[in-house]
mmCIF file of C-alpha atoms and ligand atoms in Angstrom:
data_model
loop_
_atom_site.group_PDB
_atom_site.id
_atom_site.type_symbol
_atom_site.label_atom_id
_atom_site.label_comp_id
_atom_site.label_asym_id
_atom_site.label_seq_id
_atom_site.Cartn_x
_atom_site.Cartn_y
_atom_site.Cartn_z
ATOM 1 C CA UNK H 1 -42.482 -43.369 23.703
ATOM 2 C CA UNK H 2 -44.393 -43.803 20.557
ATOM 3 C CA UNK H 3 -42.624 -45.401 17.434
ATOM 4 C CA UNK H 4 -40.746 -42.659 15.574
ATOM 5 C CA UNK H 5 -37.605 -42.131 14.043
ATOM 6 C CA UNK H 6 -36.007 -42.475 16.916
ATOM 7 C CA UNK H 7 -35.257 -40.968 19.960
ATOM 8 C CA UNK H 8 -33.094 -36.854 20.546
ATOM 9 C CA UNK H 9 -31.144 -36.007 23.770
ATOM 10 C CA UNK H 10 -30.863 -31.900 24.279
ATOM 11 C CA UNK H 11 -29.706 -30.043 26.872
ATOM 12 C CA UNK H 12 -29.129 -26.339 27.838
ATOM 13 C CA UNK H 13 -27.969 -24.904 30.727
ATOM 14 C CA UNK H 14 -30.361 -23.076 32.958
ATOM 15 C CA UNK H 15 -29.927 -19.893 32.138
ATOM 16 C CA UNK H 16 -33.301 -18.441 32.495
ATOM 17 C CA UNK H 17 -35.328 -16.137 29.632
ATOM 18 C CA UNK H 18 -34.454 -17.106 26.656
ATOM 19 C CA UNK H 19 -33.208 -14.315 23.836
ATOM 20 C CA UNK H 20 -33.844 -14.164 20.392
ATOM 21 C CA UNK H 21 -30.492 -16.609 20.051
ATOM 22 C CA UNK H 22 -31.670 -19.495 21.564
ATOM 23 C CA UNK H 23 -34.829 -19.140 19.539
ATOM 24 C CA UNK H 24 -32.662 -18.753 16.600
ATOM 25 C CA UNK H 25 -30.708 -21.533 17.560
ATOM 26 C CA UNK H 26 -32.457 -23.864 19.756
ATOM 27 C CA UNK H 27 -36.246 -24.065 20.242
ATOM 28 C CA UNK H 28 -37.604 -23.357 17.388
ATOM 29 C CA UNK H 29 -35.818 -27.191 15.978
ATOM 30 C CA UNK H 30 -36.650 -28.678 19.613
ATOM 31 C CA UNK H 31 -39.731 -28.170 18.303
ATOM 32 C CA UNK H 32 -39.697 -28.755 15.272
ATOM 33 C CA UNK H 33 -38.412 -32.359 15.825
ATOM 34 C CA UNK H 34 -41.310 -33.972 17.965
ATOM 35 C CA UNK H 35 -43.293 -34.381 14.756
ATOM 36 C CA UNK H 36 -40.140 -36.832 13.692
ATOM 37 C CA UNK H 37 -39.023 -38.032 17.024
ATOM 38 C CA UNK H 38 -39.161 -39.110 20.470
ATOM 39 C CA UNK H 39 -37.666 -36.071 22.280
ATOM 40 C CA UNK H 40 -35.659 -35.364 25.354
ATOM 41 C CA UNK H 41 -34.725 -31.762 26.617
ATOM 42 C CA UNK H 42 -33.452 -31.578 29.590
ATOM 43 C CA UNK H 43 -32.323 -28.709 31.903
ATOM 44 C CA UNK H 44 -28.562 -29.449 32.925
ATOM 45 C CA UNK H 45 -28.425 -27.686 35.924
ATOM 46 C CA UNK H 46 -24.727 -29.720 36.627
ATOM 47 C CA UNK H 47 -22.997 -28.805 33.831
ATOM 48 C CA UNK H 48 -24.218 -25.351 35.286
ATOM 49 C CA UNK H 49 -22.072 -25.914 37.896
ATOM 50 C CA UNK H 50 -18.464 -26.123 36.136
ATOM 51 C CA UNK H 51 -18.134 -22.011 36.031
ATOM 52 C CA UNK H 52 -20.483 -22.462 39.787
ATOM 53 C CA UNK H 53 -21.899 -18.571 39.073
ATOM 54 C CA UNK H 54 -25.686 -17.516 39.353
ATOM 55 C CA UNK H 55 -25.936 -20.465 41.533
ATOM 56 C CA UNK H 56 -28.491 -18.486 43.446
ATOM 57 C CA UNK H 57 -30.450 -18.081 40.310
ATOM 58 C CA UNK H 58 -30.452 -21.195 39.147
ATOM 59 C CA UNK H 59 -33.798 -22.036 40.590
ATOM 60 C CA UNK H 60 -35.459 -19.159 39.194
ATOM 61 C CA UNK H 61 -33.248 -20.041 35.835
ATOM 62 C CA UNK H 62 -34.689 -23.453 35.860
ATOM 63 C CA UNK H 63 -38.017 -22.066 35.460
ATOM 64 C CA UNK H 64 -38.044 -19.351 33.393
ATOM 65 C CA UNK H 65 -36.420 -21.468 30.781
ATOM 66 C CA UNK H 66 -38.774 -24.610 31.637
ATOM 67 C CA UNK H 67 -41.957 -22.062 31.127
ATOM 68 C CA UNK H 68 -40.250 -20.787 27.828
ATOM 69 C CA UNK H 69 -39.986 -23.911 26.270
ATOM 70 C CA UNK H 70 -42.950 -25.296 27.138
ATOM 71 C CA UNK H 71 -44.295 -22.097 25.671
ATOM 72 C CA UNK H 72 -43.280 -21.868 22.310
ATOM 73 C CA UNK H 73 -45.018 -25.763 22.150
ATOM 74 C CA UNK H 74 -42.654 -27.997 23.412
ATOM 75 C CA UNK H 75 -44.853 -30.344 24.340
ATOM 76 C CA UNK H 76 -45.140 -32.999 27.404
ATOM 77 C CA UNK H 77 -48.518 -34.408 25.434
ATOM 78 C CA UNK H 78 -47.163 -35.674 22.638
ATOM 79 C CA UNK H 79 -44.818 -37.200 24.653
ATOM 80 C CA UNK H 80 -41.698 -35.243 24.968
ATOM 81 C CA UNK H 81 -39.733 -35.268 28.437
ATOM 82 C CA UNK H 82 -38.850 -32.518 29.979
ATOM 83 C CA UNK H 83 -36.796 -32.502 32.982
ATOM 84 C CA UNK H 84 -33.710 -31.357 35.117
ATOM 85 C CA UNK H 85 -30.682 -33.095 34.841
ATOM 86 C CA UNK H 86 -29.488 -33.660 39.161
ATOM 87 C CA UNK H 87 -33.358 -35.053 39.573
ATOM 88 C CA UNK H 88 -32.663 -38.295 37.986
ATOM 89 C CA UNK H 89 -29.344 -39.152 39.506
ATOM 90 C CA UNK H 90 -27.988 -42.279 37.896
ATOM 91 C CA UNK H 91 -26.847 -39.488 35.511
ATOM 92 C CA UNK H 92 -23.957 -38.583 37.755
ATOM 93 C CA UNK H 93 -22.828 -42.938 38.859
ATOM 94 C CA UNK H 94 -23.009 -43.472 34.677
ATOM 95 C CA UNK H 95 -20.474 -39.614 34.708
ATOM 96 C CA UNK H 96 -18.398 -41.539 36.860
ATOM 97 C CA UNK H 97 -18.618 -45.123 34.870
ATOM 98 C CA UNK H 98 -17.191 -43.455 32.346
ATOM 99 C CA UNK H 99 -14.479 -41.751 32.981
ATOM 100 C CA UNK H 100 -12.689 -43.788 33.702
ATOM 101 C CA UNK H 101 -12.663 -45.366 30.062
ATOM 102 C CA UNK H 102 -11.878 -41.349 29.045
ATOM 103 C CA UNK H 103 -8.116 -40.572 27.914
ATOM 104 C CA UNK H 104 -7.733 -37.259 30.123
ATOM 105 C CA UNK H 105 -5.660 -36.148 26.584
ATOM 106 C CA UNK H 106 -9.583 -36.751 24.261
ATOM 107 C CA UNK H 107 -11.208 -34.164 27.293
ATOM 108 C CA UNK H 108 -7.331 -31.916 27.514
ATOM 109 C CA UNK H 109 -7.343 -31.277 23.635
ATOM 110 C CA UNK H 110 -10.614 -29.495 22.887
ATOM 111 C CA UNK H 111 -11.079 -26.364 21.611
ATOM 112 C CA UNK H 112 -13.977 -25.357 24.028
ATOM 113 C CA UNK H 113 -11.399 -26.765 27.502
ATOM 114 C CA UNK H 114 -8.923 -24.162 26.006
ATOM 115 C CA UNK H 115 -11.325 -21.233 25.663
ATOM 116 C CA UNK H 116 -12.916 -22.171 29.275
ATOM 117 C CA UNK H 117 -9.021 -22.185 30.757
ATOM 118 C CA UNK H 118 -8.083 -18.399 28.960
ATOM 119 C CA UNK H 119 -11.804 -17.586 30.466
ATOM 120 C CA UNK H 120 -11.297 -18.538 34.409
ATOM 121 C CA UNK H 121 -7.826 -19.118 34.403
ATOM 122 C CA UNK H 122 -8.554 -18.999 38.389
ATOM 123 C CA UNK H 123 -11.048 -22.014 38.132
ATOM 124 C CA UNK H 124 -9.973 -24.404 36.066
ATOM 125 C CA UNK H 125 -11.702 -26.830 38.569
ATOM 126 C CA UNK H 126 -11.872 -31.594 37.812
ATOM 127 C CA UNK H 127 -15.236 -31.289 36.133
ATOM 128 C CA UNK H 128 -14.599 -28.424 33.799
ATOM 129 C CA UNK H 129 -12.675 -31.045 32.310
ATOM 130 C CA UNK H 130 -14.688 -34.168 32.702
ATOM 131 C CA UNK H 131 -17.845 -32.306 30.962
ATOM 132 C CA UNK H 132 -18.063 -34.007 27.942
ATOM 133 C CA UNK H 133 -18.031 -37.368 30.231
ATOM 134 C CA UNK H 134 -21.669 -35.529 31.789
ATOM 135 C CA UNK H 135 -22.633 -34.990 28.301
ATOM 136 C CA UNK H 136 -21.864 -38.580 26.905
ATOM 137 C CA UNK H 137 -23.973 -39.591 30.033
ATOM 138 C CA UNK H 138 -26.504 -37.546 29.607
ATOM 139 C CA UNK H 139 -26.846 -38.869 25.928
ATOM 140 C CA UNK H 140 -26.473 -41.780 26.267
ATOM 141 C CA UNK H 141 -28.459 -43.021 29.552
ATOM 142 C CA UNK H 142 -30.748 -42.504 27.813
ATOM 143 C CA UNK H 143 -29.680 -44.285 24.988
ATOM 144 C CA UNK H 144 -30.489 -41.413 22.573
ATOM 145 C CA UNK H 145 -29.522 -42.176 18.807
ATOM 146 C CA UNK H 146 -30.154 -38.592 17.461
ATOM 147 C CA UNK H 147 -28.130 -35.596 18.576
ATOM 148 C CA UNK H 148 -29.285 -31.856 17.676
ATOM 149 C CA UNK H 149 -25.787 -30.266 16.996
ATOM 150 C CA UNK H 150 -25.045 -26.739 15.310
ATOM 151 C CA UNK H 151 -21.243 -27.049 14.056
ATOM 152 C CA UNK H 152 -19.491 -25.609 17.920
ATOM 153 C CA UNK H 153 -21.179 -28.646 19.587
ATOM 154 C CA UNK H 154 -19.644 -31.463 17.038
ATOM 155 C CA UNK H 155 -16.433 -31.590 18.738
ATOM 156 C CA UNK H 156 -18.600 -32.188 22.412
ATOM 157 C CA UNK H 157 -20.550 -35.233 20.966
ATOM 158 C CA UNK H 158 -17.559 -36.413 18.724
ATOM 159 C CA UNK H 159 -15.876 -36.853 22.012
ATOM 160 C CA UNK H 160 -19.213 -39.124 23.103
ATOM 161 C CA UNK H 161 -19.352 -41.338 20.259
ATOM 162 C CA UNK H 162 -15.770 -41.671 20.864
ATOM 163 C CA UNK H 163 -16.621 -42.990 24.583
ATOM 164 C CA UNK H 164 -19.572 -45.056 23.955
ATOM 165 C CA UNK H 165 -17.512 -47.523 21.260
ATOM 166 C CA UNK H 166 -13.644 -47.567 23.100
ATOM 167 C CA UNK H 167 -17.138 -48.722 26.796
ATOM 168 C CA UNK H 168 -18.533 -51.452 24.162
ATOM 169 C CA UNK H 169 -15.139 -52.871 22.821
ATOM 170 C CA UNK H 170 -14.202 -53.332 26.526
ATOM 171 C CA UNK H 171 -17.196 -54.466 28.150
ATOM 172 C CA UNK H 172 -20.067 -55.562 25.162
ATOM 173 C CA UNK H 173 -22.151 -53.081 22.887
ATOM 174 C CA UNK H 174 -23.913 -51.844 26.355
ATOM 175 C CA UNK H 175 -24.832 -48.045 24.610
ATOM 176 C CA UNK H 176 -26.120 -46.521 22.134
ATOM 177 C CA UNK H 177 -23.454 -44.540 19.565
ATOM 178 C CA UNK H 178 -24.976 -41.648 18.633
ATOM 179 C CA UNK H 179 -25.701 -39.692 15.493
ATOM 180 C CA UNK H 180 -25.469 -36.308 15.414
ATOM 181 C CA UNK H 181 -28.189 -34.412 13.335
ATOM 182 C CA UNK H 182 -27.116 -31.487 12.286
ATOM 183 C CA UNK H 183 -28.694 -28.445 12.479
ATOM 184 C CA UNK H 184 -28.328 -25.549 10.466
ATOM 185 C CA UNK H 185 -27.065 -22.885 12.726
ATOM 186 C CA UNK H 186 -27.966 -19.967 12.734
ATOM 187 C CA UNK H 187 -25.312 -17.517 15.004
ATOM 188 C CA UNK H 188 -27.749 -14.902 16.111
ATOM 189 C CA UNK H 189 -26.042 -11.180 16.807
ATOM 190 C CA UNK H 190 -26.739 -9.008 20.190
ATOM 191 C CA UNK H 191 -28.088 -5.850 19.866
ATOM 192 C CA UNK H 192 -24.230 -5.019 19.110
ATOM 193 C CA UNK H 193 -24.320 -6.370 16.264
ATOM 194 C CA UNK H 194 -20.817 -7.642 15.934
ATOM 195 C CA UNK H 195 -21.367 -10.640 19.439
ATOM 196 C CA UNK H 196 -23.104 -13.330 19.779
ATOM 197 C CA UNK H 197 -26.236 -12.634 21.304
ATOM 198 C CA UNK H 198 -26.063 -14.229 25.040
ATOM 199 C CA UNK H 199 -27.830 -13.265 27.871
ATOM 200 C CA UNK H 200 -24.103 -13.291 29.577
ATOM 201 C CA UNK H 201 -23.431 -10.465 27.332
ATOM 202 C CA UNK H 202 -26.493 -8.056 28.056
ATOM 203 C CA UNK H 203 -27.059 -7.842 24.223
ATOM 204 C CA UNK H 204 -30.317 -9.887 24.063
ATOM 205 C CA UNK H 205 -33.867 -9.571 23.295
ATOM 206 C CA UNK H 206 -35.433 -12.539 25.340
ATOM 207 C CA UNK H 207 -38.817 -13.870 23.394
ATOM 208 C CA UNK H 208 -40.954 -13.046 26.532
ATOM 209 C CA UNK H 209 -39.850 -9.096 26.548
ATOM 210 C CA UNK H 210 -43.781 -7.161 26.112
ATOM 211 C CA UNK H 211 -43.647 -5.499 23.317
ATOM 212 C CA UNK H 212 -42.114 -1.873 24.317
ATOM 213 C CA UNK H 213 -39.414 -3.646 25.992
ATOM 214 C CA UNK H 214 -38.701 -5.150 22.441
ATOM 215 C CA UNK H 215 -39.618 -1.785 20.790
ATOM 216 C CA UNK H 216 -36.538 -0.176 23.089
ATOM 217 C CA UNK H 217 -34.026 -3.100 22.301
ATOM 218 C CA UNK H 218 -34.589 -2.959 18.749
ATOM 219 C CA UNK H 219 -34.447 0.286 19.408
ATOM 220 C CA UNK H 220 -30.864 0.311 21.253
ATOM 221 C CA UNK H 221 -29.590 -1.734 17.716
ATOM 222 C CA UNK H 222 -25.898 -1.448 15.165
ATOM 223 C CA UNK H 223 -27.102 -0.793 12.044
ATOM 224 C CA UNK H 224 -24.749 -0.277 9.369
ATOM 225 C CA UNK H 225 -22.471 1.555 10.389
ATOM 226 C CA UNK H 226 -21.781 2.923 6.696
ATOM 227 C CA UNK H 227 -24.937 4.459 6.902
ATOM 228 C CA UNK H 228 -24.236 7.552 8.704
ATOM 229 C CA UNK H 229 -27.006 10.140 6.985
ATOM 230 C CA UNK H 230 -30.779 8.836 6.607
ATOM 231 C CA UNK H 231 -29.972 9.704 2.590
ATOM 232 C CA UNK H 232 -27.238 6.707 2.105
ATOM 233 C CA UNK H 233 -28.245 3.951 0.666
ATOM 234 C CA UNK H 234 -27.912 0.949 3.628
ATOM 235 C CA UNK H 235 -26.001 -2.233 2.398
ATOM 236 C CA UNK H 236 -28.473 -4.761 3.858
ATOM 237 C CA UNK H 237 -26.095 -7.475 4.044
ATOM 238 C CA UNK H 238 -23.882 -5.683 6.875
ATOM 239 C CA UNK H 239 -27.014 -4.970 9.181
ATOM 240 C CA UNK H 240 -28.316 -7.498 11.449
ATOM 241 C CA UNK H 241 -31.699 -5.629 11.887
ATOM 242 C CA UNK H 242 -32.233 -6.495 8.363
ATOM 243 C CA UNK H 243 -31.302 -10.495 9.519
ATOM 244 C CA UNK H 244 -33.645 -10.520 11.919
ATOM 245 C CA UNK H 245 -35.891 -9.304 9.090
ATOM 246 C CA UNK H 246 -36.065 -12.549 7.234
ATOM 247 C CA UNK H 247 -37.046 -14.237 10.612
ATOM 248 C CA UNK H 248 -39.566 -12.384 11.995
ATOM 249 C CA UNK H 249 -40.301 -10.364 8.528
ATOM 250 C CA UNK H 250 -40.696 -13.075 5.550
ATOM 251 C CA UNK H 251 -44.126 -10.504 4.001
ATOM 252 C CA UNK H 252 -41.680 -7.940 3.289
ATOM 253 C CA UNK H 253 -38.062 -8.422 3.918
ATOM 254 C CA UNK H 254 -36.987 -7.901 0.456
ATOM 255 C CA UNK H 255 -39.195 -5.005 -0.024
ATOM 256 C CA UNK H 256 -37.396 -3.823 2.777
ATOM 257 C CA UNK H 257 -33.331 -4.279 0.984
ATOM 258 C CA UNK H 258 -34.795 -2.586 -1.485
ATOM 259 C CA UNK H 259 -35.840 1.127 0.281
ATOM 260 C CA UNK H 260 -32.989 0.245 2.660
ATOM 261 C CA UNK H 261 -30.874 0.265 -0.699
ATOM 262 C CA UNK H 262 -32.160 3.101 -1.940
ATOM 263 C CA UNK H 263 -32.529 4.912 1.330
ATOM 264 C CA UNK H 264 -36.727 4.524 0.732
ATOM 265 C CA UNK H 265 -36.441 3.488 4.050
ATOM 266 C CA UNK H 266 -34.262 4.653 6.954
ATOM 267 C CA UNK H 267 -32.480 2.547 10.146
ATOM 268 C CA UNK H 268 -35.260 4.512 12.564
ATOM 269 C CA UNK H 269 -38.286 3.411 10.373
ATOM 270 C CA UNK H 270 -36.579 -0.187 9.461
ATOM 271 C CA UNK H 271 -36.467 -0.764 13.612
ATOM 272 C CA UNK H 272 -39.651 0.192 14.250
ATOM 273 C CA UNK H 273 -41.212 -1.877 11.663
ATOM 274 C CA UNK H 274 -39.184 -5.012 13.241
ATOM 275 C CA UNK H 275 -39.878 -4.494 16.210
ATOM 276 C CA UNK H 276 -43.481 -4.588 15.317
ATOM 277 C CA UNK H 277 -43.112 -7.778 13.302
ATOM 278 C CA UNK H 278 -41.759 -9.140 16.481
ATOM 279 C CA UNK H 279 -44.231 -8.224 18.955
ATOM 280 C CA UNK H 280 -46.232 -9.798 16.370
ATOM 281 C CA UNK H 281 -44.776 -13.258 16.202
ATOM 282 C CA UNK H 282 -44.442 -13.996 19.727
ATOM 283 C CA UNK H 283 -47.715 -12.580 20.893
ATOM 284 C CA UNK H 284 -49.188 -15.712 20.363
ATOM 285 C CA UNK H 285 -45.693 -16.605 23.032
ATOM 286 C CA UNK H 286 -46.714 -14.461 25.724
ATOM 287 C CA UNK H 287 -49.927 -15.195 25.503
ATOM 288 C CA UNK H 288 -49.355 -18.964 26.101
ATOM 289 C CA UNK H 289 -46.598 -18.235 28.033
ATOM 290 C CA UNK H 290 -49.090 -16.070 30.806
ATOM 291 C CA UNK H 291 -52.040 -18.795 30.745
ATOM 292 C CA UNK H 292 -49.337 -21.439 31.315
ATOM 293 C CA UNK H 293 -47.668 -18.688 34.983
ATOM 294 C CA UNK H 294 -51.270 -18.618 36.228
ATOM 295 C CA UNK H 295 -50.353 -21.847 37.965
ATOM 296 C CA UNK H 296 -46.870 -21.761 39.653
ATOM 297 C CA UNK H 297 -47.477 -25.410 39.941
ATOM 298 C CA UNK H 298 -48.061 -26.290 36.523
ATOM 299 C CA UNK H 299 -44.341 -26.325 35.498
ATOM 300 C CA UNK H 300 -42.443 -28.154 38.359
ATOM 301 C CA UNK H 301 -45.384 -30.795 37.186
ATOM 302 C CA UNK H 302 -44.185 -31.320 34.089
ATOM 303 C CA UNK H 303 -40.548 -31.933 35.192
ATOM 304 C CA UNK H 304 -41.246 -33.599 37.803
ATOM 305 C CA UNK H 305 -42.954 -35.955 35.935
ATOM 306 C CA UNK H 306 -40.200 -35.436 33.075
ATOM 307 C CA UNK H 307 -37.898 -36.894 35.775
ATOM 308 C CA UNK H 308 -39.701 -39.486 37.089
ATOM 309 C CA UNK H 309 -40.214 -41.249 33.537
ATOM 310 C CA UNK H 310 -36.606 -40.376 32.491
ATOM 311 C CA UNK H 311 -35.936 -42.625 36.043
ATOM 312 C CA UNK H 312 -37.198 -45.435 34.758
ATOM 313 C CA UNK H 313 -34.739 -45.168 31.408
ATOM 314 C CA UNK H 314 -32.286 -44.315 33.559
ATOM 315 C CA UNK H 315 -32.567 -47.445 36.047
ATOM 316 C CA UNK H 316 -32.567 -49.792 33.228
ATOM 317 C CA UNK H 317 -29.198 -48.638 31.142
ATOM 318 C CA UNK H 318 -27.757 -48.349 34.833
ATOM 319 C CA UNK H 319 -28.031 -51.837 35.439
ATOM 320 C CA UNK H 320 -27.123 -53.117 32.346
ATOM 321 C CA UNK H 321 -23.473 -50.730 32.185
ATOM 322 C CA UNK H 322 -22.882 -52.216 35.795
ATOM 323 C CA UNK H 323 -23.498 -55.859 34.992
ATOM 324 C CA UNK H 324 -21.431 -55.397 31.786
ATOM 325 C CA UNK H 325 -18.802 -53.871 34.145
ATOM 326 C CA UNK H 326 -19.284 -56.377 36.207
ATOM 327 C CA UNK H 327 -19.661 -54.452 39.219
ATOM 328 C CA UNK H 328 -20.853 -57.192 42.356
HETATM 329 P P1 ADP W 1 -26.312 -23.693 26.006
HETATM 330 O O1 ADP W 1 -24.130 -23.606 27.519
HETATM 331 O O2 ADP W 1 -26.782 -24.686 27.207
HETATM 332 O O3 ADP W 1 -25.008 -23.933 25.126
HETATM 333 P P2 ADP W 1 -26.606 -20.870 25.678
HETATM 334 O O4 ADP W 1 -27.220 -20.262 26.880
HETATM 335 O O5 ADP W 1 -25.752 -20.282 25.282
HETATM 336 O O6 ADP W 1 -26.591 -21.927 26.286
HETATM 337 O O7 ADP W 1 -27.505 -22.079 24.750
HETATM 338 C C1 ADP W 1 -28.444 -22.462 24.682
HETATM 339 C C2 ADP W 1 -28.765 -23.409 22.783
HETATM 340 O O8 ADP W 1 -29.031 -21.706 22.544
HETATM 341 C C3 ADP W 1 -27.885 -23.648 22.412
HETATM 342 O O9 ADP W 1 -28.208 -24.446 21.900
HETATM 343 C C4 ADP W 1 -27.366 -22.869 21.724
HETATM 344 O O10 ADP W 1 -26.720 -22.497 20.371
HETATM 345 C C5 ADP W 1 -27.957 -21.551 21.423
HETATM 346 N N1 ADP W 1 -28.061 -20.368 20.850
HETATM 347 C C6 ADP W 1 -28.003 -18.838 22.746
HETATM 348 N N2 ADP W 1 -27.454 -17.987 21.930
HETATM 349 C C7 ADP W 1 -27.279 -18.235 20.771
HETATM 350 C C8 ADP W 1 -26.525 -16.834 19.887
HETATM 351 N N3 ADP W 1 -27.076 -15.544 19.906
HETATM 352 N N4 ADP W 1 -27.413 -17.681 18.489
HETATM 353 C C9 ADP W 1 -27.907 -18.962 18.198
HETATM 354 N N5 ADP W 1 -27.503 -19.794 19.329
HETATM 355 C C10 ADP W 1 -27.750 -19.495 20.361
#
C-alpha cells in the first residue's frame, strides 16, 4: 500500500447485482476514495449470516456484487484490496477477543439491534447481538483509520471506537481508533417512490440492466401523486423520477423541472428521458462488466489475491493483540 492520507475500510453484505441505491449510496464513494486513501473493500459474507436467509445465494451474490464493484471502477491495480470476509479467518478470532471487552448493554441498546428484534423476533441470535463487534473486528484487523459512514451507520462506528478505547486502556495502545468520514448520504427511493430502494423490497433498478430492462423498471416508477392528468402542473420536488434526473441528467434537469411545473412535459415523456439517460450513463459500466465477466475466473482471482494480501495485515494485528492480552 502506498503513501496516501490513510487507510479506508468498508464492507457490504453480498446482495448480488447492485442497484441505483447501492451505486449512489456507496459504490461511487468507494471509487472516489481510492484517489486519496488506501482502500479495503470487503464482501462481508459472515455478516450476512445474522439473518440466515438466502444462504444458498451467497456464492452467486458475492460474485455478482464483486463484478459490479470492479466494473464500476474499484480497482485492485490502484492497490485497492477487495476480498471476502470469511477468507481471512483471523477476523473470527479477533471477534471473540473483542467480545470480551464489550459490555452487552452497548450492543442491546443500539437502534439497529432493536429494529432487527422487531423484524425477526423468532431469530434473535447471539451473532445478531455481536454484529457491531464483528464490524469492529473487520475495521481494526486491517488497522483502518478511516471509515466512510452515512448517518445510518454512525452509531456502529461509535461502538467500534468505544471498543478500541477500552481494549487499548486495558491492554495498551494496540488497536487503531478509526475516524468516521461522513459521506453525503443519499437515500435513494425505490420505484414505489416511498421506501428506500432495496433488493428485498423488489423496488430496485439494477445498474447492470440492459437498456430495455431499465426502461421497463423506470416506466413503473411512481411520480408526483398530485398530478393526475397530463395537463396538471407537476411538483418535481416531490417526484422521485425528478430526483434521479438530478443525478443522471445533469445537462437537462433544470429544463425538465421547468417543463414539469408548466405541464409542458408529461410523466411518461419524463420517464422515457430518465430511462435513456440511465442507459447511457451506465453504458461504459455494462461494457466493462461484460469484458470482465468473459473470464469466469477473473473475479475469483481478484478476491483470492485480495485475501492473500489482507491476511498479511491480519496476521500482524492478531499477533500484536494476543501478545498484548498475554495469551501464552
Ligand atoms: P449493507 O447491509 O451491507 O448496508 P445494503 O445492500 O443494504 O447492505 O447496502 C450496501 C450499501 O449501499 C450501503 O452503504 C448502503 O448504505 C447503500 N445503500 C443501499 N440501499 C441504498 C439506498 N436505497 N439509498 C442509498 N444507499 C443505499
